[in-house]
Amino acid sequence: MKKKCTIFNILKWIAFVILALILTFFLVRAIGKAIYSKTPDGGINESMYIDVNGSKQWINIYGEDTDNPVLLYLHGGPGSATSDIDYVFTRKWADVYTVVTWDQRNCGKSYDAQQNDIVLTRELFMTDGKEVTEFLLDYLSKDKITVLGHSWGSVFGANLVLEYPEYYECFIGTGQLVDYLENEEAFRQEAILWAEGDEETLNLVDQLTPDKITMEHINARNTIMQKYGCDMMANGSDYNLAATIIFNPNYSVTDWINYFKRDMRVYLDFFASEEFASFSLKDRVDYQVPFYNINGDKDYQTNYKLAQEYFEEVNAPYKQMFLMKNMTHGLLESDSEGFSEIIHQIAKTEREK
């Protein structure tokens, strides 16, 4: 009987400790969320769902001064919404821009399983981008906005600026994608050089099919980049990702549950389609707004060498290239401080024109 009581007491204390840890976790999370949910004096901090081209899509607007210019951040992927972590690095620009983060159609907090049967097309995305831009111009009482796109967001954003220059003050591309097919072939050629004398990597190179994107191709590409220290997060992060997720002011427990229930096959289909390839910037080099590029000199996911070649061909009222040293495709997270310094430099350049 005594032994049973001892076991019972141990289990009771274990349960008590677990409960205390859970309560502490939620208390700390609540305090952190409350801090990040504050609105700066004279600024703005709003999250909302807006009607976009027949769907509900989520945006967050954050800035320290509503008189500042507006910057729309376009995440990569396609379909890789960053609302789980992006508030930390985008708020580092919020003293010079009112920053809008947007979870694009059917991903992140904009995910809706009812959209899974919709075929993603260039026209659909371009209309989405135009409608979001028009909403922001009206809602924030601005004549124009700046657009900053990362990876897929860079080629999407460039297309928007080329198509609707009257809406935009300038374009900032980072991890700049120019042409997807050329990009994948450029990676294959780079991987062949890396793999010289390495049979294991050469076998992975044989699985690369730049002209036909499959999961086998994507997995082989990612494995090779990781092996040679060029994967997206090879440099880690200069802020605490775990704390960022825990204190995220925009995510509830329900949001996190929905996050892991997503079916992203519709984006994989788009990724391998002619519609995605049609966003190519080849031979489309005449911009009516200033053109900025920020790339990492170890970025082979969106090949920085191709981005540099494209930059040289660009005709724009003003253009400037920034090359971040020892940075891969994850430069926004790996060196958010350095990236923020460049954004501030761009904002200063634009302000002084």
XYZ file of C-alpha atoms in Angstrom:
353
model
C 0.000 0.000 0.000
C 2.816 2.388 0.886
C 4.516 1.700 -2.456
C 1.278 2.512 -4.318
C 0.924 5.766 -2.371
C 4.503 6.697 -3.233
C 3.919 6.056 -6.945
C 0.666 8.013 -6.766
C 2.435 10.968 -5.108
C 5.185 10.917 -7.742
C 2.632 10.889 -10.563
C 0.703 13.681 -8.851
C 3.833 15.835 -8.617
C 4.730 15.093 -12.234
C 1.225 16.156 -13.297
C 1.520 19.283 -11.141
C 4.885 20.213 -12.711
C 3.549 19.631 -16.232
C 0.479 21.753 -15.501
C 2.643 24.497 -13.995
C 4.886 24.486 -17.077
C 1.880 24.675 -19.398
C 0.364 27.552 -17.431
C 3.720 29.351 -17.358
C 4.111 28.881 -21.106
C 0.689 30.372 -21.846
C 1.241 33.215 -19.379
C 4.593 34.129 -20.946
C 3.075 33.796 -24.422
C 0.160 36.057 -23.462
C 2.536 38.728 -22.117
C 4.740 38.533 -25.233
C 1.736 38.697 -27.567
C 0.386 41.695 -25.670
C 3.699 43.539 -26.085
C 3.903 42.848 -29.826
C 0.217 43.692 -30.290
C 0.714 47.286 -29.134
C 0.209 50.122 -31.590
C 3.067 52.651 -31.703
C 2.156 56.234 -30.791
C 1.298 57.974 -34.049
C 1.533 54.678 -35.883
C -0.613 51.743 -36.931
C -0.900 48.045 -36.080
C -3.876 46.383 -37.755
C -4.617 42.860 -38.978
C -7.585 42.068 -41.166
C -9.076 39.917 -43.878
C -9.905 41.781 -47.061
C -11.903 40.813 -50.152
C -9.460 40.061 -52.953
C -10.623 38.815 -56.333
C -13.343 36.553 -54.953
C -11.499 35.368 -51.834
C -10.658 36.450 -48.285
C -6.960 37.227 -47.829
C -5.089 38.279 -44.708
C -2.900 41.350 -44.295
C -1.114 43.063 -41.424
C -0.277 46.776 -41.437
C 2.404 47.984 -39.034
C 4.268 51.279 -38.869
C 5.553 53.814 -36.387
C 4.351 56.877 -38.309
C 1.347 56.837 -40.627
C 2.888 59.690 -42.617
C 5.681 57.367 -43.777
C 5.554 55.783 -47.236
C 3.923 52.350 -47.492
C 5.861 49.193 -48.332
C 4.087 46.001 -49.427
C 6.141 42.873 -48.661
C 5.585 39.914 -51.000
C 6.645 36.562 -49.549
C 8.249 33.769 -51.542
C 7.253 30.248 -52.469
C 5.023 30.364 -54.343
C 2.769 29.574 -51.419
C 5.382 29.998 -48.660
C 3.659 32.581 -46.476
C 5.918 33.921 -43.727
C 3.312 35.314 -41.328
C 4.543 32.858 -38.684
C 7.853 34.748 -38.382
C 8.002 37.831 -40.623
C 6.762 40.411 -38.089
C 10.197 40.370 -36.428
C 12.264 41.307 -39.468
C 9.673 43.525 -41.202
C 9.192 45.657 -38.080
C 12.855 46.612 -38.302
C 11.827 48.776 -41.274
C 8.740 50.212 -39.554
C 10.416 53.481 -38.555
C 10.806 54.492 -42.214
C 7.923 52.570 -43.825
C 4.424 51.536 -42.951
C 4.936 47.842 -43.694
C 2.169 45.649 -45.073
C 2.622 41.887 -44.942
C 0.218 39.817 -47.029
C -0.454 36.085 -46.984
C -1.163 35.488 -50.644
C -4.059 33.435 -51.961
C -4.643 30.082 -50.249
C -1.555 30.021 -48.033
C -0.660 31.050 -44.487
C -3.577 32.751 -42.754
C -5.271 33.125 -46.158
C -5.505 29.345 -46.554
C -8.971 28.066 -47.431
C -9.451 24.413 -48.354
C -12.347 25.446 -50.585
C -9.801 27.083 -52.902
C -7.819 23.882 -53.410
C -9.614 23.156 -56.676
C -8.873 26.594 -58.140
C -6.250 26.532 -60.878
C -3.586 29.124 -60.113
C -2.749 31.314 -63.094
C -0.724 34.401 -63.896
C -3.915 36.380 -64.444
C -5.259 35.326 -61.037
C -2.122 36.454 -59.200
C -1.814 39.689 -61.153
C -5.421 40.573 -60.364
C -4.850 39.686 -56.694
C -1.772 41.930 -56.555
C -3.544 44.809 -58.272
C -6.556 44.591 -55.945
C -4.416 44.437 -52.794
C -2.452 47.452 -54.016
C -5.624 49.410 -54.785
C -7.020 48.573 -51.358
C -3.860 49.866 -49.646
C -3.794 53.061 -51.693
C -7.365 53.799 -50.640
C -7.198 52.547 -47.039
C -3.931 54.315 -46.221
C -4.634 57.402 -48.371
C -1.508 57.105 -50.509
C -0.908 57.892 -54.173
C 1.728 55.162 -54.588
C 3.433 52.431 -52.591
C 6.774 50.622 -52.629
C 6.826 46.878 -53.280
C 9.477 44.537 -51.856
C 9.463 40.932 -53.023
C 11.550 37.962 -51.897
C 12.194 34.973 -54.198
C 8.859 34.167 -55.909
C 7.704 37.505 -54.482
C 10.503 39.254 -56.391
C 9.368 38.042 -59.811
C 5.702 38.546 -58.853
C 6.463 42.069 -57.645
C 8.502 42.924 -60.736
C 5.580 41.837 -62.920
C 3.221 44.069 -60.941
C 5.540 47.062 -61.260
C 6.025 46.470 -64.988
C 2.275 46.097 -65.541
C 1.005 48.885 -63.262
C 3.841 51.408 -62.803
C 1.357 54.150 -61.891
C 0.761 52.432 -58.521
C 4.359 52.108 -57.342
C 7.120 54.412 -56.087
C 9.900 51.882 -56.532
C 10.641 48.155 -56.685
C 12.933 46.256 -54.299
C 13.759 42.675 -55.253
C 15.663 40.319 -52.961
C 16.652 36.782 -53.788
C 15.732 38.040 -57.241
C 14.243 35.441 -59.570
C 14.493 36.253 -63.281
C 13.498 33.141 -65.221
C 12.697 29.890 -63.463
C 13.847 27.489 -66.166
C 17.154 29.317 -66.621
C 17.523 29.475 -62.849
C 17.220 25.702 -62.439
C 19.596 25.014 -65.314
C 22.120 27.463 -63.825
C 21.929 25.547 -60.553
C 22.512 22.250 -62.348
C 25.640 23.652 -63.991
C 26.876 24.979 -60.645
C 26.198 21.624 -58.969
C 28.213 19.799 -61.635
C 31.225 21.949 -60.713
C 30.710 21.342 -56.993
C 30.329 17.596 -57.524
C 33.562 17.025 -59.413
C 35.051 13.800 -58.052
C 32.092 13.277 -55.698
C 30.068 10.284 -56.914
C 27.324 10.761 -54.339
C 26.605 14.321 -55.464
C 26.889 13.374 -59.148
C 24.097 10.850 -58.557
C 21.987 13.675 -57.128
C 22.838 15.868 -60.123
C 21.441 13.127 -62.362
C 18.098 13.582 -60.580
C 17.924 17.275 -61.536
C 15.437 17.963 -64.332
C 15.466 21.751 -64.865
C 13.004 21.588 -67.747
C 10.468 19.570 -65.747
C 10.104 20.418 -62.075
C 9.267 17.422 -59.903
C 9.559 16.688 -56.190
C 12.591 14.511 -57.020
C 14.250 17.525 -58.641
C 13.399 19.813 -55.704
C 14.612 17.304 -53.106
C 17.873 16.656 -55.006
C 18.492 20.389 -55.415
C 17.878 21.081 -51.733
C 20.108 18.174 -50.641
C 22.964 19.421 -52.817
C 22.653 22.993 -51.532
C 22.624 21.794 -47.950
C 25.682 19.607 -48.522
C 27.675 22.527 -49.906
C 26.527 25.095 -47.355
C 24.262 27.062 -49.670
C 20.819 26.050 -48.414
C 18.380 28.761 -47.428
C 19.146 28.764 -43.704
C 22.822 27.773 -43.875
C 23.648 30.916 -41.876
C 20.959 30.348 -39.264
C 19.033 33.343 -37.971
C 20.217 36.456 -36.158
C 17.076 36.414 -34.001
C 15.419 33.695 -31.938
C 12.992 31.817 -34.188
C 11.416 29.852 -31.324
C 10.606 33.021 -29.382
C 9.332 34.640 -32.572
C 6.847 31.809 -33.101
C 5.760 31.686 -29.444
C 5.149 35.433 -29.193
C 3.612 35.855 -32.650
C 0.860 38.472 -32.132
C -1.044 37.366 -35.227
C -1.398 33.632 -34.541
C -3.890 31.973 -32.227
C -3.805 28.295 -31.283
C -6.461 27.738 -33.966
C -4.252 29.463 -36.534
C -1.401 27.102 -35.689
C -3.674 24.073 -35.999
C -4.860 25.285 -39.411
C -1.250 26.011 -40.410
C -0.352 22.330 -40.118
C -3.545 21.141 -41.816
C -2.824 22.909 -45.110
C -2.848 21.014 -48.393
C -0.257 22.699 -50.603
C -0.572 20.462 -53.669
C -2.252 23.260 -55.612
C 0.959 25.267 -55.269
C 3.139 22.352 -56.335
C 1.032 22.121 -59.495
C 1.447 25.850 -60.100
C 5.185 25.639 -59.443
C 5.604 23.147 -62.303
C 3.246 24.913 -64.712
C 3.556 27.142 -67.747
C 1.618 29.746 -65.779
C 4.467 30.027 -63.276
C 7.052 30.128 -66.068
C 5.085 32.973 -67.700
C 6.247 35.341 -64.942
C 9.720 35.270 -66.546
C 11.471 38.644 -66.733
C 13.614 37.707 -69.742
C 13.741 40.601 -72.226
C 11.480 42.653 -69.939
C 13.910 45.248 -68.651
C 12.236 48.653 -69.025
C 11.006 49.946 -65.664
C 9.302 53.272 -65.110
C 10.207 53.304 -61.403
C 13.520 52.985 -59.494
C 14.812 49.406 -59.365
C 16.709 48.045 -56.361
C 18.139 44.565 -55.822
C 19.415 42.976 -52.612
C 20.973 39.542 -53.097
C 23.244 37.140 -51.257
C 26.547 36.167 -52.857
C 25.909 32.500 -51.942
C 22.330 32.375 -53.176
C 21.941 29.580 -55.712
C 18.265 28.947 -54.985
C 17.543 32.061 -56.992
C 20.877 32.384 -58.730
C 22.483 35.679 -57.781
C 24.657 35.643 -60.917
C 21.574 35.625 -63.136
C 20.126 38.432 -61.002
C 23.289 40.482 -61.543
C 23.177 39.903 -65.305
C 19.546 40.992 -65.385
C 20.311 44.070 -63.273
C 22.902 45.187 -65.816
C 20.246 45.044 -68.553
C 17.577 46.919 -66.578
C 16.594 50.384 -67.768
C 15.104 52.423 -64.932
C 15.037 56.061 -63.736
C 17.453 54.899 -61.027
C 18.876 51.510 -60.087
C 21.151 50.124 -57.379
C 22.427 46.655 -56.509
C 23.353 45.473 -53.007
C 25.268 42.200 -52.613
C 25.295 40.817 -49.070
C 28.449 38.865 -48.256
C 28.256 35.167 -47.326
C 24.470 35.247 -47.509
C 22.278 32.555 -49.042
C 18.580 32.688 -49.935
C 17.549 33.212 -46.296
C 19.203 36.625 -45.999
C 16.078 38.191 -44.481
C 16.356 35.914 -41.456
C 20.108 35.268 -41.419
C 21.093 38.935 -41.392
C 17.908 40.839 -40.657
C 19.958 43.685 -39.163
C 22.143 44.065 -42.241
C 19.110 43.792 -44.496
C 17.331 46.463 -42.467
C 20.298 48.810 -42.862
C 19.978 48.467 -46.648
C 16.224 49.136 -46.514
C 16.924 52.277 -44.511
C 19.504 53.336 -47.104
C 16.973 52.818 -49.900
C 14.323 54.770 -47.984
C 16.809 57.643 -47.523
C 17.726 57.600 -51.227
C 14.064 57.719 -52.227
C 13.272 60.452 -49.712
C 16.093 62.692 -50.969
C 15.150 62.517 -54.644
